[in-house]
Amino acid sequence: MTKNVGGIDRTLRIVAGLALIAAAATGTVGVWGYIGIVPLATGLMGWCPPYAMLGFNTCSVKK
């Protein structure tokens, strides 16, 4: 798995994921808020499966 998620993209995914999970945990939104696990995981891993399938790459480091 080659990294395909860059710095700003990763940061936004992690923040959005944590916000959704926190909102779900506090009852602000329903259980659907736990979908925040997906952007959190892709942000932490630096790899996004849809990006790989579509050929997108926001990572500045090319390997």
XYZ file of C-alpha atoms in Angstrom, residues 10-32:
23
model
C -4.671 13.534 6.412
C -5.152 16.255 9.017
C -8.680 17.025 7.832
C -9.609 13.334 7.800
C -8.294 12.804 11.342
C -10.060 15.899 12.712
C -13.346 15.058 10.965
C -13.171 11.439 12.100
C -12.492 12.373 15.709
C -15.286 14.976 15.648
C -17.819 12.459 14.329
C -16.797 9.808 16.843
C -16.938 12.329 19.710
C -20.365 13.548 18.601
C -21.646 9.969 18.467
C -20.118 9.105 21.838
C -21.751 12.109 23.534
C -25.133 11.468 21.928
C -25.107 14.654 19.854
C -25.686 12.622 16.703
C -26.958 9.110 16.294
C -25.004 5.917 15.976
C -24.197 6.832 12.374
